[in-house]
mmCIF file of C-alpha atoms in Angstrom:
data_model
loop_
_atom_site.group_PDB
_atom_site.id
_atom_site.type_symbol
_atom_site.label_atom_id
_atom_site.label_comp_id
_atom_site.label_asym_id
_atom_site.label_seq_id
_atom_site.Cartn_x
_atom_site.Cartn_y
_atom_site.Cartn_z
ATOM 1 C CA MET A 228 52.375 -15.555 41.256
ATOM 2 C CA GLU A 229 51.481 -12.905 43.828
ATOM 3 C CA THR A 230 48.122 -13.146 45.627
ATOM 4 C CA THR A 231 47.870 -9.615 47.033
ATOM 5 C CA ARG A 232 44.497 -8.026 46.310
ATOM 6 C CA PRO A 233 44.285 -4.587 44.712
ATOM 7 C CA THR A 234 42.867 -1.608 46.587
ATOM 8 C CA ARG A 235 39.169 -1.832 47.422
ATOM 9 C CA VAL A 236 36.958 1.275 47.202
ATOM 10 C CA ILE A 237 33.218 0.545 47.089
ATOM 11 C CA VAL A 238 31.658 3.167 44.803
ATOM 12 C CA SER A 239 29.069 1.038 42.963
ATOM 13 C CA LYS A 240 26.491 -1.441 44.232
ATOM 14 C CA GLN A 241 24.225 -3.938 42.573
ATOM 15 C CA ILE A 242 20.553 -2.955 42.358
ATOM 16 C CA ASP A 243 17.306 -4.723 41.567
ATOM 17 C CA PRO A 244 15.942 -3.688 38.132
ATOM 18 C CA GLU A 245 12.483 -3.147 39.663
ATOM 19 C CA LYS A 246 13.839 -0.359 41.869
ATOM 20 C CA ILE A 247 15.119 1.701 38.944
ATOM 21 C CA PRO A 248 13.076 4.891 38.343
ATOM 22 C CA ASN A 249 11.356 5.076 34.977
ATOM 23 C CA LYS A 250 13.065 8.338 34.065
ATOM 24 C CA GLU A 251 16.464 6.663 34.354
ATOM 25 C CA LEU A 252 15.508 4.201 31.618
ATOM 26 C CA LEU A 253 15.296 7.094 29.150
ATOM 27 C CA LEU A 254 18.342 8.993 30.422
ATOM 28 C CA VAL A 255 21.349 8.327 28.210
ATOM 29 C CA ASP A 256 23.765 11.204 28.725
ATOM 30 C CA ARG A 257 24.588 13.154 31.863
ATOM 31 C CA THR A 258 26.689 16.232 32.374
ATOM 32 C CA GLU A 259 29.181 14.030 34.178
ATOM 33 C CA GLN A 260 30.160 11.088 31.985
ATOM 34 C CA LEU A 261 30.910 7.707 33.573
ATOM 35 C CA THR A 262 34.369 6.240 33.114
ATOM 36 C CA TYR A 263 35.670 2.756 33.713
ATOM 37 C CA GLU A 264 37.966 3.817 36.575
ATOM 38 C CA SER A 265 35.309 5.936 38.336
ATOM 39 C CA VAL A 266 32.690 3.181 38.703
ATOM 40 C CA THR A 267 34.826 0.097 39.478
ATOM 41 C CA ASN A 268 35.190 -1.034 43.083
ATOM 42 C CA TYR A 269 38.688 -2.513 42.651
ATOM 43 C CA THR A 270 41.659 -1.433 40.628
ATOM 44 C CA ARG A 271 42.775 -3.759 37.863
ATOM 45 C CA ALA A 272 45.374 -6.318 38.868
ATOM 46 C CA ALA A 273 48.915 -5.722 37.749
ATOM 47 C CA LYS A 274 50.415 -7.919 35.088
ATOM 48 C CA GLY A 275 51.690 -11.176 36.606
ATOM 49 C CA SER A 276 49.478 -10.965 39.726
ATOM 50 C CA THR A 277 46.289 -12.824 40.526
ATOM 51 C CA GLN A 278 43.386 -11.610 38.408
ATOM 52 C CA ILE A 279 40.247 -10.506 40.251
ATOM 53 C CA CYS A 280 36.924 -9.003 39.214
ATOM 54 C CA VAL A 281 36.995 -5.209 39.455
ATOM 55 C CA MET A 282 33.359 -5.124 40.625
ATOM 56 C CA CYS A 283 32.825 -8.000 43.083
ATOM 57 C CA GLY A 284 36.497 -8.686 43.970
ATOM 58 C CA ASN A 285 36.284 -12.470 43.497
ATOM 59 C CA LEU A 286 39.407 -14.278 42.336
ATOM 60 C CA ALA A 287 39.474 -15.593 38.809
ATOM 61 C CA SER A 288 39.691 -19.374 38.614
ATOM 62 C CA HIS A 289 40.671 -19.052 34.953
ATOM 63 C CA SER A 290 40.014 -16.747 32.031
ATOM 64 C CA ARG A 291 37.567 -18.217 29.601
ATOM 65 C CA GLY A 292 38.041 -17.605 25.914
ATOM 66 C CA GLY A 293 36.840 -19.103 22.682
ATOM 67 C CA GLY A 294 38.962 -22.255 22.956
ATOM 68 C CA ASP A 295 38.537 -23.010 26.675
ATOM 69 C CA GLN A 296 36.889 -26.320 27.445
ATOM 70 C CA CYS A 297 36.685 -25.877 31.216
ATOM 71 C CA GLY A 298 33.175 -26.253 32.625
ATOM 72 C CA ASP A 299 31.472 -24.627 35.575
ATOM 73 C CA ASP A 300 31.902 -27.776 37.680
ATOM 74 C CA ASP A 301 35.692 -27.270 37.634
ATOM 75 C CA GLN A 302 35.387 -23.815 39.221
ATOM 76 C CA PRO A 303 36.709 -23.709 42.832
ATOM 77 C CA PRO A 304 34.413 -22.178 45.484
ATOM 78 C CA GLY A 305 34.812 -18.430 46.057
ATOM 79 C CA THR A 306 36.151 -17.869 42.558
ATOM 80 C CA THR A 307 34.634 -16.685 39.318
ATOM 81 C CA ILE A 308 35.219 -16.825 35.581
ATOM 82 C CA ILE A 309 36.437 -13.686 33.822
ATOM 83 C CA PRO A 310 36.197 -13.714 30.025
ATOM 84 C CA ARG A 311 39.389 -12.696 28.273
ATOM 85 C CA GLN A 312 37.864 -9.685 26.467
ATOM 86 C CA ASN A 313 35.896 -8.394 29.471
ATOM 87 C CA LYS A 314 38.564 -6.088 31.025
ATOM 88 C CA ASP A 315 38.556 -7.890 34.411
ATOM 89 C CA VAL A 316 34.740 -7.946 34.748
ATOM 90 C CA CYS A 317 33.475 -11.428 35.603
ATOM 91 C CA ARG A 318 30.623 -13.044 33.740
ATOM 92 C CA ASP A 319 28.278 -12.564 36.721
ATOM 93 C CA CYS A 320 28.926 -8.849 37.157
ATOM 94 C CA ASP A 321 28.535 -8.096 33.443
ATOM 95 C CA LYS A 322 24.862 -9.168 33.602
ATOM 96 C CA VAL A 323 23.631 -7.159 36.604
ATOM 97 C CA ILE A 324 22.739 -3.463 36.899
ATOM 98 C CA TRP A 325 24.867 -1.189 39.076
ATOM 99 C CA ASN A 326 24.230 2.085 40.853
ATOM 100 C CA HIS A 327 27.003 4.657 41.181
ATOM 101 C CA GLU A 328 26.596 6.210 44.624
ATOM 102 C CA THR A 329 28.374 9.475 43.859
ATOM 103 C CA SER A 330 26.419 10.465 40.734
ATOM 104 C CA ASN A 331 23.383 8.210 41.420
ATOM 105 C CA ALA A 332 23.708 6.894 37.861
ATOM 106 C CA TYR A 333 22.507 3.420 36.849
ATOM 107 C CA PHE A 334 24.808 1.574 34.492
ATOM 108 C CA LYS A 335 25.583 -1.836 33.014
ATOM 109 C CA TRP A 336 28.431 -3.567 31.166
ATOM 110 C CA CYS A 337 28.249 -3.654 27.359
ATOM 111 C CA LYS A 338 30.117 -6.570 25.790
ATOM 112 C CA GLY A 339 30.216 -4.802 22.441
ATOM 113 C CA CYS A 340 31.669 -1.489 23.641
ATOM 114 C CA LYS A 341 33.804 -3.203 26.362
ATOM 115 C CA ASN A 342 32.769 -0.513 28.821
ATOM 116 C CA PHE A 343 30.138 0.492 31.372
ATOM 117 C CA LEU A 344 27.193 2.428 29.898
ATOM 118 C CA GLN A 345 24.114 3.985 31.460
ATOM 119 C CA ILE A 346 20.967 1.907 31.252
ATOM 120 C CA GLY A 347 19.424 4.410 28.880
ATOM 121 C CA ASN A 348 21.632 2.815 26.222
ATOM 122 C CA PHE A 349 19.798 -0.493 26.881
ATOM 123 C CA SER A 350 16.298 0.967 26.488
ATOM 124 C CA GLN A 351 15.206 -1.556 23.857
ATOM 125 C CA LYS A 352 16.193 -4.574 25.955
ATOM 126 C CA LEU A 353 17.388 -4.038 29.506
ATOM 127 C CA ASP A 354 18.699 -7.575 30.015
ATOM 128 C CA ALA A 355 20.680 -7.600 26.763
ATOM 129 C CA ALA A 356 24.446 -8.150 26.825
ATOM 130 C CA LYS A 357 25.027 -5.320 24.328
ATOM 131 C CA CYS A 358 23.716 -1.767 24.056
ATOM 132 C CA ASP A 359 21.191 -0.597 21.482
ATOM 133 C CA LYS A 360 23.838 0.696 19.054
ATOM 134 C CA CYS A 361 25.832 -2.559 19.128
ATOM 135 C CA ARG A 362 22.684 -4.630 18.620
ATOM 136 C CA GLU A 363 21.581 -2.425 15.720
ATOM 137 C CA ARG A 364 25.032 -2.696 14.172
ATOM 138 C CA GLY A 365 24.882 -6.487 14.525
ATOM 139 C CA ARG A 366 21.446 -6.631 12.865
ATOM 140 C CA THR A 367 22.650 -4.511 9.973
ATOM 141 C CA SER A 368 25.712 -6.659 9.351
ATOM 142 C CA TYR A 369 23.593 -9.819 9.583
ATOM 143 C CA LEU A 370 21.107 -8.527 7.000
ATOM 144 C CA LEU A 371 23.902 -7.501 4.645
ATOM 145 C CA LYS A 372 25.503 -10.918 5.002
ATOM 146 C CA LYS A 373 22.166 -12.626 4.443
ATOM 147 C CA ARG A 374 21.609 -10.689 1.213
ATOM 148 C CA THR A 375 24.984 -11.599 -0.229
ATOM 149 C CA THR A 376 24.935 -15.303 0.725
ATOM 150 C CA PRO A 377 21.889 -17.525 0.023
ATOM 151 C CA SER A 378 20.246 -19.235 2.966
ATOM 152 C CA LYS A 379 20.567 -22.951 3.644
ATOM 153 C CA ALA A 380 16.975 -23.661 2.622
ATOM 154 C CA GLU A 381 17.328 -21.794 -0.677
ATOM 155 C CA SER A 382 20.588 -23.528 -1.498
ATOM 156 C CA THR A 383 19.021 -26.933 -0.724
ATOM 157 C CA ILE A 384 15.994 -26.232 -2.921
ATOM 158 C CA SER A 385 18.112 -24.932 -5.793
ATOM 159 C CA THR A 386 20.360 -27.997 -5.514
ATOM 160 C CA ARG A 387 17.406 -30.384 -5.685
ATOM 161 C CA VAL A 388 15.853 -28.585 -8.624
ATOM 162 C CA SER A 389 19.134 -28.516 -10.514
ATOM 163 C CA ALA A 390 19.576 -32.245 -9.868
ATOM 164 C CA ASN A 391 16.097 -32.966 -11.252
ATOM 165 C CA ASN A 392 16.742 -30.776 -14.286
ATOM 166 C CA LYS A 393 20.221 -32.087 -14.876
ATOM 167 C CA ASN A 394 19.492 -33.274 -18.403
ATOM 168 C CA THR A 395 17.467 -30.215 -19.365
ATOM 169 C CA LYS A 396 18.447 -26.665 -20.186
ATOM 170 C CA LYS A 397 15.935 -25.085 -17.805
ATOM 171 C CA LYS A 398 17.239 -23.054 -14.887
ATOM 172 C CA PRO A 399 16.166 -23.780 -11.294
ATOM 173 C CA VAL A 400 12.830 -22.253 -10.462
ATOM 174 C CA ARG A 401 12.854 -19.904 -7.491
ATOM 175 C CA ILE A 402 9.832 -18.219 -5.979
ATOM 176 C CA GLU A 403 10.589 -14.573 -5.295
ATOM 177 C CA LYS A 404 8.813 -12.258 -2.895
ATOM 178 C CA GLU A 405 7.817 -9.942 -5.738
ATOM 179 C CA VAL A 406 5.763 -12.734 -7.336
ATOM 180 C CA LEU A 407 3.871 -13.323 -4.104
ATOM 181 C CA LEU A 408 3.212 -9.614 -3.702
ATOM 182 C CA GLU A 409 1.874 -9.387 -7.245
ATOM 183 C CA GLU A 410 -0.487 -12.289 -6.575
ATOM 184 C CA LYS A 411 -1.776 -10.558 -3.454
ATOM 185 C CA LYS A 412 -2.301 -7.307 -5.338
ATOM 186 C CA GLN A 413 -4.442 -9.097 -7.910
ATOM 187 C CA ILE A 414 -6.899 -10.042 -5.170
ATOM 188 C CA SER A 415 -8.116 -6.600 -4.174
ATOM 189 C CA ASP A 416 -11.412 -4.775 -3.834
ATOM 190 C CA ASP A 417 -10.800 -2.606 -6.873
ATOM 191 C CA ALA A 418 -10.124 -5.630 -9.045
ATOM 192 C CA ALA A 419 -13.307 -7.291 -7.774
ATOM 193 C CA ALA A 420 -15.395 -4.202 -8.539
ATOM 194 C CA ILE A 421 -13.956 -3.847 -12.038
ATOM 195 C CA SER A 422 -14.496 -7.562 -12.645
ATOM 196 C CA LEU A 423 -18.142 -7.245 -11.656
ATOM 197 C CA VAL A 424 -18.588 -4.425 -14.137
ATOM 198 C CA SER A 425 -16.922 -6.466 -16.862
ATOM 199 C CA LEU A 426 -19.182 -9.375 -15.866
ATOM 200 C CA PHE A 427 -22.242 -7.254 -16.526
ATOM 201 C CA LYS A 428 -20.942 -6.230 -19.948
ATOM 202 C CA THR A 429 -19.886 -9.799 -20.801
ATOM 203 C CA ALA A 430 -23.179 -11.343 -19.736
ATOM 204 C CA GLU A 431 -25.204 -9.032 -21.972
ATOM 205 C CA ASN A 432 -23.103 -9.917 -25.039
ATOM 206 C CA ILE A 433 -23.321 -13.735 -24.644
ATOM 207 C CA PRO A 434 -24.778 -15.388 -27.807
ATOM 208 C CA SER A 435 -27.646 -17.838 -27.428
ATOM 209 C CA LYS A 436 -27.573 -20.576 -30.051
ATOM 210 C CA ASN A 437 -24.088 -22.034 -29.962
ATOM 211 C CA ASN A 438 -23.697 -23.158 -26.369
ATOM 212 C CA SER A 439 -20.253 -24.787 -26.931
ATOM 213 C CA ASP A 440 -18.819 -21.622 -28.504
ATOM 214 C CA THR A 441 -20.144 -19.565 -25.639
ATOM 215 C CA LYS A 442 -18.525 -21.771 -23.035
ATOM 216 C CA SER A 443 -15.245 -21.801 -24.949
ATOM 217 C CA LYS A 444 -15.267 -17.998 -25.032
ATOM 218 C CA VAL A 445 -15.881 -17.785 -21.329
ATOM 219 C CA GLY A 446 -13.240 -20.427 -20.682
ATOM 220 C CA ALA A 447 -10.656 -18.454 -22.642
ATOM 221 C CA LEU A 448 -11.222 -15.539 -20.258
ATOM 222 C CA SER A 449 -11.383 -17.662 -17.124
ATOM 223 C CA GLN A 450 -8.536 -15.746 -15.496
ATOM 224 C CA SER A 451 -10.866 -12.769 -15.042
ATOM 225 C CA PHE A 452 -13.065 -12.872 -11.992
ATOM 226 C CA GLY A 453 -15.987 -11.323 -13.839
ATOM 227 C CA CYS A 454 -15.791 -13.783 -16.738
ATOM 228 C CA SER A 455 -15.727 -16.735 -14.369
ATOM 229 C CA LEU A 456 -18.870 -15.406 -12.708
ATOM 230 C CA ALA A 457 -20.437 -14.940 -16.143
ATOM 231 C CA LYS A 458 -19.693 -18.593 -16.878
ATOM 232 C CA THR A 459 -21.411 -19.580 -13.630
ATOM 233 C CA ALA A 460 -24.454 -17.496 -14.547
ATOM 234 C CA LEU A 461 -24.487 -19.107 -18.008
ATOM 235 C CA ASP A 462 -24.429 -22.620 -16.537
ATOM 236 C CA GLU A 463 -27.273 -21.776 -14.189
ATOM 237 C CA ASN A 464 -29.352 -20.096 -16.954
ATOM 238 C CA PRO A 465 -28.553 -21.825 -20.282
ATOM 239 C CA PRO A 466 -29.777 -20.118 -23.489
ATOM 240 C CA HIS A 467 -32.908 -21.361 -25.277
ATOM 241 C CA ASP A 468 -32.533 -22.677 -28.827
ATOM 242 C CA ASP A 469 -36.197 -22.082 -29.724
ATOM 243 C CA ASP A 470 -35.859 -18.305 -29.575
ATOM 244 C CA SER A 471 -36.977 -16.892 -32.943
ATOM 245 C CA THR A 472 -34.976 -13.698 -32.726
ATOM 246 C CA GLY A 473 -31.671 -15.528 -32.276
ATOM 247 C CA GLU A 474 -30.821 -13.509 -29.168
ATOM 248 C CA SER A 475 -31.431 -14.413 -25.555
ATOM 249 C CA VAL A 476 -32.136 -12.020 -22.750
ATOM 250 C CA PRO A 477 -29.386 -12.268 -20.150
ATOM 251 C CA PRO A 478 -30.567 -13.398 -16.714
ATOM 252 C CA ARG A 479 -31.372 -10.492 -14.431
ATOM 253 C CA GLY A 480 -30.687 -11.288 -10.829
ATOM 254 C CA LEU A 481 -28.903 -10.077 -7.739
ATOM 255 C CA LEU A 482 -25.496 -10.573 -9.389
ATOM 256 C CA PHE A 483 -26.248 -8.180 -12.239
ATOM 257 C CA GLU A 484 -27.843 -5.658 -9.898
ATOM 258 C CA LEU A 485 -24.653 -5.761 -7.872
ATOM 259 C CA ALA A 486 -22.653 -5.159 -11.041
ATOM 260 C CA ASN A 487 -24.805 -2.134 -11.850
ATOM 261 C CA ILE A 488 -24.288 -0.772 -8.356
ATOM 262 C CA HIS A 489 -20.529 -1.188 -8.631
ATOM 263 C CA ALA A 490 -20.514 0.483 -12.038
ATOM 264 C CA THR A 491 -22.411 3.456 -10.598
ATOM 265 C CA ILE A 492 -20.033 3.660 -7.662
ATOM 266 C CA LEU A 493 -17.013 3.632 -9.966
ATOM 267 C CA LYS A 494 -18.531 6.367 -12.116
ATOM 268 C CA LEU A 495 -19.258 8.514 -9.072
ATOM 269 C CA GLU A 496 -15.731 7.961 -7.766
ATOM 270 C CA GLN A 497 -14.296 9.044 -11.114
ATOM 271 C CA GLU A 498 -16.434 12.166 -11.062
ATOM 272 C CA ALA A 499 -15.455 12.813 -7.441
ATOM 273 C CA ASP A 500 -11.788 12.617 -8.369
ATOM 274 C CA LYS A 501 -12.333 15.535 -10.753
ATOM 275 C CA VAL A 502 -13.762 17.795 -8.022
ATOM 276 C CA PRO A 503 -10.396 18.755 -6.393
ATOM 277 C CA LEU A 504 -8.944 19.504 -9.838
ATOM 278 C CA LEU A 505 -11.891 21.712 -10.735
ATOM 279 C CA GLU A 506 -11.701 23.475 -7.381
ATOM 280 C CA ASN A 507 -8.028 24.222 -7.987
ATOM 281 C CA GLN A 508 -8.851 25.594 -11.425
ATOM 282 C CA VAL A 509 -11.617 27.816 -9.968
ATOM 283 C CA ASN A 510 -9.223 29.144 -7.323
ATOM 284 C CA ASP A 511 -6.625 29.892 -10.007
ATOM 285 C CA LEU A 512 -9.249 31.729 -12.090
ATOM 286 C CA LYS A 513 -10.320 33.745 -9.037
ATOM 287 C CA ILE A 514 -6.719 34.772 -8.434
ATOM 288 C CA GLN A 515 -6.300 35.746 -12.087
ATOM 289 C CA LEU A 516 -9.579 37.703 -11.997
ATOM 290 C CA SER A 517 -8.521 39.608 -8.886
ATOM 291 C CA ALA A 518 -5.169 40.445 -10.461
ATOM 292 C CA ALA A 519 -6.924 41.615 -13.638
ATOM 293 C CA LEU A 520 -9.275 43.863 -11.632
ATOM 294 C CA ASP A 521 -6.336 45.384 -9.768
ATOM 295 C CA ARG A 522 -4.555 45.972 -13.052
ATOM 296 C CA GLU A 523 -7.694 47.589 -14.470
ATOM 297 C CA GLU A 524 -7.967 50.005 -11.522
ATOM 298 C CA LEU A 525 -4.323 50.926 -11.923
ATOM 299 C CA LEU A 526 -4.753 51.596 -15.637
ATOM 300 C CA LYS A 527 -7.828 53.738 -14.983
ATOM 301 C CA ALA A 528 -5.899 55.833 -12.461
ATOM 302 C CA ARG A 529 -3.059 56.307 -14.926
ATOM 303 C CA LEU A 530 -5.494 57.252 -17.712
ATOM 304 C CA ALA A 531 -7.188 59.875 -15.522
ATOM 305 C CA ALA A 532 -3.819 61.370 -14.609
ATOM 306 C CA LEU A 533 -2.829 61.542 -18.296
ATOM 307 C CA GLU A 534 -6.138 63.195 -19.248
ATOM 308 C CA SER A 535 -5.783 65.872 -16.577
ATOM 309 C CA THR A 536 -2.246 66.608 -17.761
ATOM 310 C CA SER A 537 -3.280 66.902 -21.387
ATOM 311 C CA ASP A 538 -6.192 69.242 -20.531
ATOM 312 C CA SER A 539 -3.904 71.621 -18.678
ATOM 313 C CA GLU A 540 -1.456 71.698 -21.573
ATOM 314 C CA GLU A 541 -4.113 72.287 -24.262
ATOM 315 C CA LYS A 542 -5.877 75.212 -22.430
ATOM 316 C CA PRO A 543 -5.225 78.504 -24.462
ATOM 317 C CA LYS A 544 -3.324 81.295 -22.792
ATOM 318 C CA LYS A 545 -4.767 84.863 -22.593
ATOM 319 C CA ARG A 546 -2.930 87.319 -24.837
ATOM 320 C CA PRO A 547 -2.499 90.977 -23.812
ATOM 321 C CA ARG A 548 -4.918 93.394 -25.546
ATOM 322 C CA LEU A 549 -3.316 95.598 -28.144
ATOM 323 C CA ILE A 550 -4.468 99.223 -28.209
ATOM 324 C CA SER A 551 -4.512 100.877 -31.629
ATOM 325 C CA PHE A 552 -4.006 104.587 -32.329
ATOM 326 C CA ASP A 553 -7.662 104.982 -33.214
ATOM 327 C CA ASP A 554 -8.766 103.615 -29.869
ATOM 328 C CA ALA A 555 -6.370 105.977 -28.114
ATOM 329 C CA ALA A 556 -7.712 108.988 -30.024
ATOM 330 C CA ASN A 557 -11.307 108.071 -29.253
ATOM 331 C CA SER A 558 -10.570 107.711 -25.593
ATOM 332 C CA SER A 559 -8.880 111.138 -25.451
ATOM 333 C CA HIS A 560 -11.824 112.743 -27.294
ATOM 334 C CA TYR A 561 -14.235 111.631 -24.670
#
């Protein structure tokens, strides 16, 4: 195997990431696009000759691929490792940032595109091995794969559940995200306010004599926040059996005042929701009124024009005076 080195032309140098101007981090495209041949310091070795890195010029001890078992300790001094799919760029040079002296462009090797790209393409993560587009494409394919195939934890749980329910006809129980979201939605401020209002209504309708029936009623509605609070108020203020009227006055405290306040707030909010609708209706009526007034003015103008035309047509014309023979004789006599 020949050991002659390819031609060396230094056009790109390594640079410290801290010395890169901030504007270069956002610059993706230039008028003059970078090419593989224009930024490499060495030409690629011919087939059958010794392989070297096109950026640093170090000889390749071996090309590392997916099945290579050679470690870094086996690497001779002054040599480097060039991955098989890296187009003669060693694994040290594909991690650093380079500066092209001719165009003053800053670039880096992308393992996904198999080419040098400007650092603006690595804006999301400057030390990443792939550009933003390749990383986004990888995330998308990973999410699609994850949706189609169940995860290891889910498959383990479903396997255990199916083993426990082997002799039953029930299907494995799986907790979905939608169920958790529905549980979170149930615990909201609106639900609490409505429950307080229902508490106030429930507490006023609680019977007094049959304490067991009352508690059973409240227990049947224990899923409601307001009913559970009504049960608490009932336990703290039990009804009196010696009441002659058969009805007990519900306890009036801070809890019921709070329910009244919430009921008033809800009523005001409902009335406030009607205000924009009413304003829109008023604006529509104003527009219709303006159009009607304009139409009325137009009709009045047309009516006046028609009246003037009819008056001119109906005015009688003067007829020429006819002179009789008697009138002519009288005039000649005088």
